[in-house]
Structures are given as structure tokens and as C-alpha cells.
Short mmCIF file of C-alpha atoms in Angstrom, two decimals:
data_model
loop_
_atom_site.label_atom_id
_atom_site.label_comp_id
_atom_site.label_asym_id
_atom_site.label_seq_id
_atom_site.Cartn_x
_atom_site.Cartn_y
_atom_site.Cartn_z
CA UNK A 1 -25.79 15.12 -42.43
CA UNK A 2 -26.17 13.42 -38.82
CA UNK A 3 -30.37 14.19 -38.89
CA UNK A 4 -30.36 12.51 -41.92
CA UNK A 5 -28.26 9.89 -41.52
CA UNK A 6 -29.67 8.40 -38.16
CA UNK A 7 -33.74 9.05 -39.44
CA UNK A 8 -34.16 12.53 -37.05
CA UNK A 9 -34.99 14.35 -40.04
CA UNK A 10 -36.34 13.22 -43.48
CA UNK A 11 -35.56 15.55 -47.14
CA UNK A 12 -38.94 14.78 -48.09
CA UNK A 13 -40.45 17.10 -45.43
CA UNK A 14 -38.73 19.85 -46.45
CA UNK A 15 -38.79 21.76 -49.87
CA UNK A 16 -35.49 24.18 -49.80
CA UNK A 17 -31.86 22.96 -50.00
CA UNK A 18 -29.14 24.94 -49.44
CA UNK A 19 -25.48 23.20 -49.02
CA UNK A 20 -23.33 25.61 -47.70
CA UNK A 21 -19.62 25.97 -48.08
CA UNK A 22 -17.25 26.03 -45.22
CA UNK A 23 -14.73 23.01 -46.14
CA UNK A 24 -17.59 20.84 -45.04
CA UNK A 25 -15.85 17.67 -44.78
CA UNK A 26 -12.46 18.25 -44.71
CA UNK A 27 -12.06 18.36 -48.06
CA UNK A 28 -9.82 15.02 -47.14
CA UNK A 29 -11.01 13.84 -50.70
CA UNK A 30 -11.19 16.52 -52.88
CA UNK A 31 -13.87 19.33 -52.73
CA UNK A 32 -17.13 18.84 -51.74
CA UNK A 33 -15.97 14.68 -52.67
CA UNK A 34 -16.85 13.09 -49.02
CA UNK A 35 -19.79 14.49 -48.69
CA UNK A 36 -21.07 14.14 -52.68
CA UNK A 37 -19.22 10.44 -51.13
CA UNK A 38 -21.19 10.38 -47.73
CA UNK A 39 -24.81 10.18 -49.98
CA UNK A 40 -24.17 7.88 -52.78
CA UNK A 41 -22.14 5.30 -50.85
CA UNK A 42 -25.28 5.18 -48.23
CA UNK A 43 -28.39 3.26 -50.52
CA UNK A 44 -30.96 5.05 -47.95
CA UNK A 45 -29.33 8.71 -47.99
CA UNK A 46 -29.15 8.14 -52.38
CA UNK A 47 -32.57 7.50 -52.29
CA UNK A 48 -33.59 10.51 -50.20
CA UNK A 49 -31.36 12.83 -51.68
CA UNK A 50 -32.73 10.97 -55.29
CA UNK A 51 -36.31 11.88 -54.71
CA UNK A 52 -36.16 15.32 -52.94
CA UNK A 53 -34.61 16.35 -56.48
CA UNK A 54 -37.48 14.43 -58.64
CA UNK A 55 -39.97 16.20 -56.56
CA UNK A 56 -41.36 19.37 -58.65
CA UNK A 57 -41.78 21.96 -55.67
CA UNK A 58 -38.27 22.22 -54.59
CA UNK A 59 -35.40 24.31 -55.05
CA UNK A 60 -31.25 23.59 -54.22
CA UNK A 61 -28.79 25.69 -54.25
CA UNK A 62 -25.18 24.85 -54.23
CA UNK A 63 -22.34 27.11 -52.75
CA UNK A 64 -18.21 26.78 -52.99
CA UNK A 65 -18.35 23.13 -50.86
CA UNK A 66 -22.35 22.89 -51.67
CA UNK A 67 -21.17 23.85 -55.33
CA UNK A 68 -18.50 20.83 -55.38
CA UNK A 69 -20.94 18.03 -53.65
CA UNK A 70 -23.86 18.73 -55.62
CA UNK A 71 -21.55 18.82 -59.10
CA UNK A 72 -21.12 15.27 -57.88
CA UNK A 73 -24.48 14.39 -57.18
CA UNK A 74 -25.38 15.08 -60.76
CA UNK A 75 -27.03 12.01 -61.28
CA UNK A 76 -29.38 12.02 -58.95
CA UNK A 77 -30.39 15.73 -60.07
CA UNK A 78 -32.84 15.82 -63.12
CA UNK A 79 -31.49 18.44 -65.96
CA UNK A 80 -27.66 17.86 -64.24
CA UNK A 81 -26.39 15.33 -66.37
CA UNK A 82 -23.80 17.51 -68.12
CA UNK A 83 -22.37 20.11 -64.58
CA UNK A 84 -18.77 20.01 -64.52
CA UNK A 85 -16.90 18.78 -61.87
CA UNK A 86 -14.45 21.60 -59.79
CA UNK A 87 -10.93 20.86 -59.47
CA UNK A 88 -7.57 22.08 -57.68
CA UNK A 89 -7.59 26.37 -58.86
CA UNK A 90 -4.61 27.02 -61.67
CA UNK A 91 -2.69 28.35 -59.38
CA UNK A 92 -2.07 26.04 -57.20
CA UNK A 93 -3.56 27.90 -54.21
CA UNK A 94 -6.37 29.54 -52.59
CA UNK A 95 -7.74 32.34 -53.79
CA UNK A 96 -9.56 35.09 -51.07
CA UNK A 97 -10.67 37.95 -52.91
CA UNK A 98 -13.33 40.19 -54.50
CA UNK A 99 -13.72 40.25 -58.14
CA UNK A 100 -16.11 40.80 -60.28
CA UNK A 101 -19.60 38.08 -62.33
CA UNK A 102 -21.75 38.30 -65.00
CA UNK A 103 -25.20 36.73 -64.91
CA UNK A 104 -25.70 34.76 -67.43
CA UNK A 105 -29.29 34.38 -69.62
CA UNK A 106 -29.79 30.74 -67.52
CA UNK A 107 -33.07 28.78 -66.20
CA UNK A 108 -32.04 29.17 -62.85
CA UNK A 109 -34.84 30.70 -60.38
CA UNK A 110 -33.15 32.29 -57.92
CA UNK A 111 -30.93 34.10 -60.84
CA UNK A 112 -34.00 34.84 -62.55
CA UNK A 113 -34.81 38.52 -64.01
CA UNK A 114 -30.97 39.40 -62.82
CA UNK A 115 -29.60 38.28 -66.50
CA UNK A 116 -27.23 40.69 -67.80
CA UNK A 117 -26.53 42.22 -64.04
CA UNK A 118 -22.22 42.40 -63.73
CA UNK A 119 -22.21 42.20 -59.56
CA UNK A 120 -18.80 42.25 -57.12
CA UNK A 121 -19.14 39.23 -55.45
CA UNK A 122 -16.24 37.01 -53.02
CA UNK A 123 -13.94 34.68 -53.43
CA UNK A 124 -12.94 31.68 -51.42
CA UNK A 125 -12.11 28.08 -52.30
CA UNK A 126 -9.02 26.43 -53.41
CA UNK A 127 -11.21 23.52 -56.01
CA UNK A 128 -13.47 26.04 -58.23
CA UNK A 129 -11.69 25.13 -62.05
CA UNK A 130 -14.20 23.92 -64.33
CA UNK A 131 -12.62 20.82 -64.98
CA UNK A 132 -12.48 19.97 -69.42
CA UNK A 133 -10.70 18.02 -71.94
CA UNK A 134 -10.86 21.90 -73.90
CA UNK A 135 -10.79 25.60 -73.52
CA UNK A 136 -13.58 26.17 -75.48
CA UNK A 137 -16.03 26.40 -72.75
CA UNK A 138 -18.74 28.35 -75.16
CA UNK A 139 -19.32 24.21 -76.83
CA UNK A 140 -18.02 22.54 -74.24
CA UNK A 141 -20.68 23.28 -71.66
CA UNK A 142 -23.26 25.19 -73.36
CA UNK A 143 -26.35 21.93 -72.24
CA UNK A 144 -24.26 22.19 -68.62
CA UNK A 145 -26.62 25.66 -68.39
CA UNK A 146 -23.90 28.25 -67.45
CA UNK A 147 -24.96 30.67 -65.33
CA UNK A 148 -22.59 33.28 -63.77
CA UNK A 149 -19.43 33.78 -65.37
CA UNK A 150 -16.39 35.83 -64.83
CA UNK A 151 -15.48 39.22 -66.10
CA UNK A 152 -12.67 41.77 -65.90
CA UNK A 153 -12.88 45.60 -65.89
CA UNK A 154 -14.68 46.15 -69.43
CA UNK A 155 -17.32 44.09 -68.68
CA UNK A 156 -16.00 40.73 -71.62
CA UNK A 157 -14.99 36.87 -70.09
CA UNK A 158 -12.67 36.86 -67.73
CA UNK A 159 -9.85 35.14 -69.35
CA UNK A 160 -6.43 35.86 -67.11
CA UNK A 161 -5.62 36.04 -63.24
CA UNK A 162 -6.68 37.12 -61.29
CA UNK A 163 -9.81 38.51 -62.87
CA UNK A 164 -10.61 34.85 -63.16
CA UNK A 165 -9.35 33.77 -59.87
CA UNK A 166 -9.44 29.80 -60.83
CA UNK A 167 -8.78 29.78 -64.17
CA UNK A 168 -12.37 28.64 -65.99
CA UNK A 169 -12.74 28.09 -69.20
CA UNK A 170 -15.20 30.36 -70.06
CA UNK A 171 -14.59 32.30 -66.55
CA UNK A 172 -17.77 29.83 -66.40
CA UNK A 173 -18.63 29.69 -62.46
CA UNK A 174 -22.04 28.82 -61.84
CA UNK A 175 -24.42 26.11 -63.37
CA UNK A 176 -28.37 25.40 -63.16
CA UNK A 177 -30.21 22.59 -63.62
CA UNK A 178 -32.89 22.17 -67.14
CA UNK A 179 -35.37 23.83 -65.05
CA UNK A 180 -33.61 25.70 -62.85
CA UNK A 181 -35.17 24.28 -59.77
CA UNK A 182 -30.65 23.88 -58.76
CA UNK A 183 -28.40 26.25 -59.16
CA UNK A 184 -24.77 25.50 -57.84
CA UNK A 185 -22.12 28.18 -57.66
CA UNK A 186 -18.91 28.65 -56.18
CA UNK A 187 -18.52 32.40 -55.09
CA UNK A 188 -20.59 33.26 -52.07
CA UNK A 189 -23.11 35.74 -53.07
CA UNK A 190 -24.45 35.69 -49.22
CA UNK A 191 -21.21 37.36 -48.13
CA UNK A 192 -21.91 40.28 -50.12
CA UNK A 193 -25.66 40.88 -49.67
CA UNK A 194 -25.21 44.77 -48.60
CA UNK A 195 -23.90 47.52 -50.29
CA UNK A 196 -21.30 48.11 -47.69
CA UNK A 197 -19.52 44.82 -48.31
CA UNK A 198 -18.93 45.89 -52.00
CA UNK A 199 -15.80 48.02 -52.99
CA UNK A 200 -17.68 50.32 -54.88
CA UNK A 201 -21.53 51.38 -55.43
CA UNK A 202 -23.03 53.38 -57.31
CA UNK A 203 -24.31 56.80 -55.44
CA UNK A 204 -27.89 55.96 -56.32
CA UNK A 205 -27.55 52.53 -53.70
CA UNK A 206 -27.10 55.08 -50.83
CA UNK A 207 -30.41 56.81 -52.07
CA UNK A 208 -32.89 57.43 -49.33
CA UNK A 209 -35.28 54.06 -50.41
CA UNK A 210 -32.59 51.87 -51.82
CA UNK A 211 -31.91 50.50 -48.43
CA UNK A 212 -28.60 48.72 -47.13
CA UNK A 213 -29.04 45.93 -49.09
CA UNK A 214 -26.93 45.06 -52.60
CA UNK A 215 -28.19 43.24 -55.18
CA UNK A 216 -27.24 40.13 -54.28
CA UNK A 217 -29.83 40.49 -51.99
CA UNK A 218 -32.34 39.38 -54.75
#
């Protein structure tokens, strides 16, 4: 961000934008808000990000703080106009745990060919609850291209805590744009790309030839 603000770098020189987590901007204005407002309130940056998102050869991934930040830039991202905001967890506390998610059928290029997978994933957030006026996620967020949801031990939609760690309606925790080039998710797949980081794995994952990679490396 410092390089972009100073003009030392431009997003015009890049094709992939990975917006990470890690309490960026200290969450002082709400999760991801300070980061997003730095862009939205700076015309040069706003135009630069908008131009990047419009380019058809670009990809964008937002995780945790990056998910929250990008959800507030949805007006700049083609096909993301119905993305929700993310607010305080229903538990009113920071949730750091290993959860289970199901990858839904969606246009997401990052999750291509992974639909139907149910995988453990790391959760580490205080403001990950999808906000909205109702609890009928299937209707309310259908046009937001939901891509990932929390599930319980039987594989059903997680409705109760702690299987649903933040209280999001429908267990929804990730979305993508209409063309699948931009994907946002609250959990951290980058923290569980090795089989040994999973709480459990099928014996076949440890057979010769499989390697040390968990399915999240895909």
C-alpha cells in the first residue's frame, strides 16, 4: 500500500492480487474498513484498483482481513455488487479453531474442480459473520455467488456454534464474483496446505506418491 500510495508501484504491472489477513490497519475502524477506506478515499488508488479489477486477465483473492477489505470494495469489482459485509462474531469473541467447510459449486477460478469437497480449515477472526437482514441465506445471498460454507460432522450446513464459529446465516464464509476472477473467504486455507496440519486425514493421503500436500494446495 505504501508503494502504491507513493507511486513507486502500480497495479497495472500485476495480474494477481492476494489480499492477506493479519489484523491489517489494526482493525481500528472495524475489520478491513481502514484498509478499504484508504483506497476509496484516495482517488488515484480507487481508480488504480478499479482498473485492475476490470482487466479480464487479473485474479483477486482475499482472505480474512483481505476478505473484509474486498467486500467493502465491491462497488469497484465487476460482478461483486451483492457481496455481504462481515461483522462481529455472534459469540462476541475472537474465534481461533479448526473448522470444517464444504466447497460449493460456484464460478470461482480458485476453487475450480473442488466443488463438493469437505475439508478442515483454520479459522482466526473476530468479525467474520455475514451481515444481512434475514436468516434465509439461500435466498438472500444467492446472487452473491456463495463459494464456501461451514458444515457439521455429518456434512450438513452448520447452524450451531462452534461448528459455525461466527454465526453466519447458512454457514456461508466465502463468495466469488460472477466471472469467478475474484474470490473472498474468511477462513485461512494457506495455513493448512500440508497433510500434517490437518486434525485427521485418510490413510491414502500418506501413501507414496501423494506427497505432503493437503487438498488446499490445489
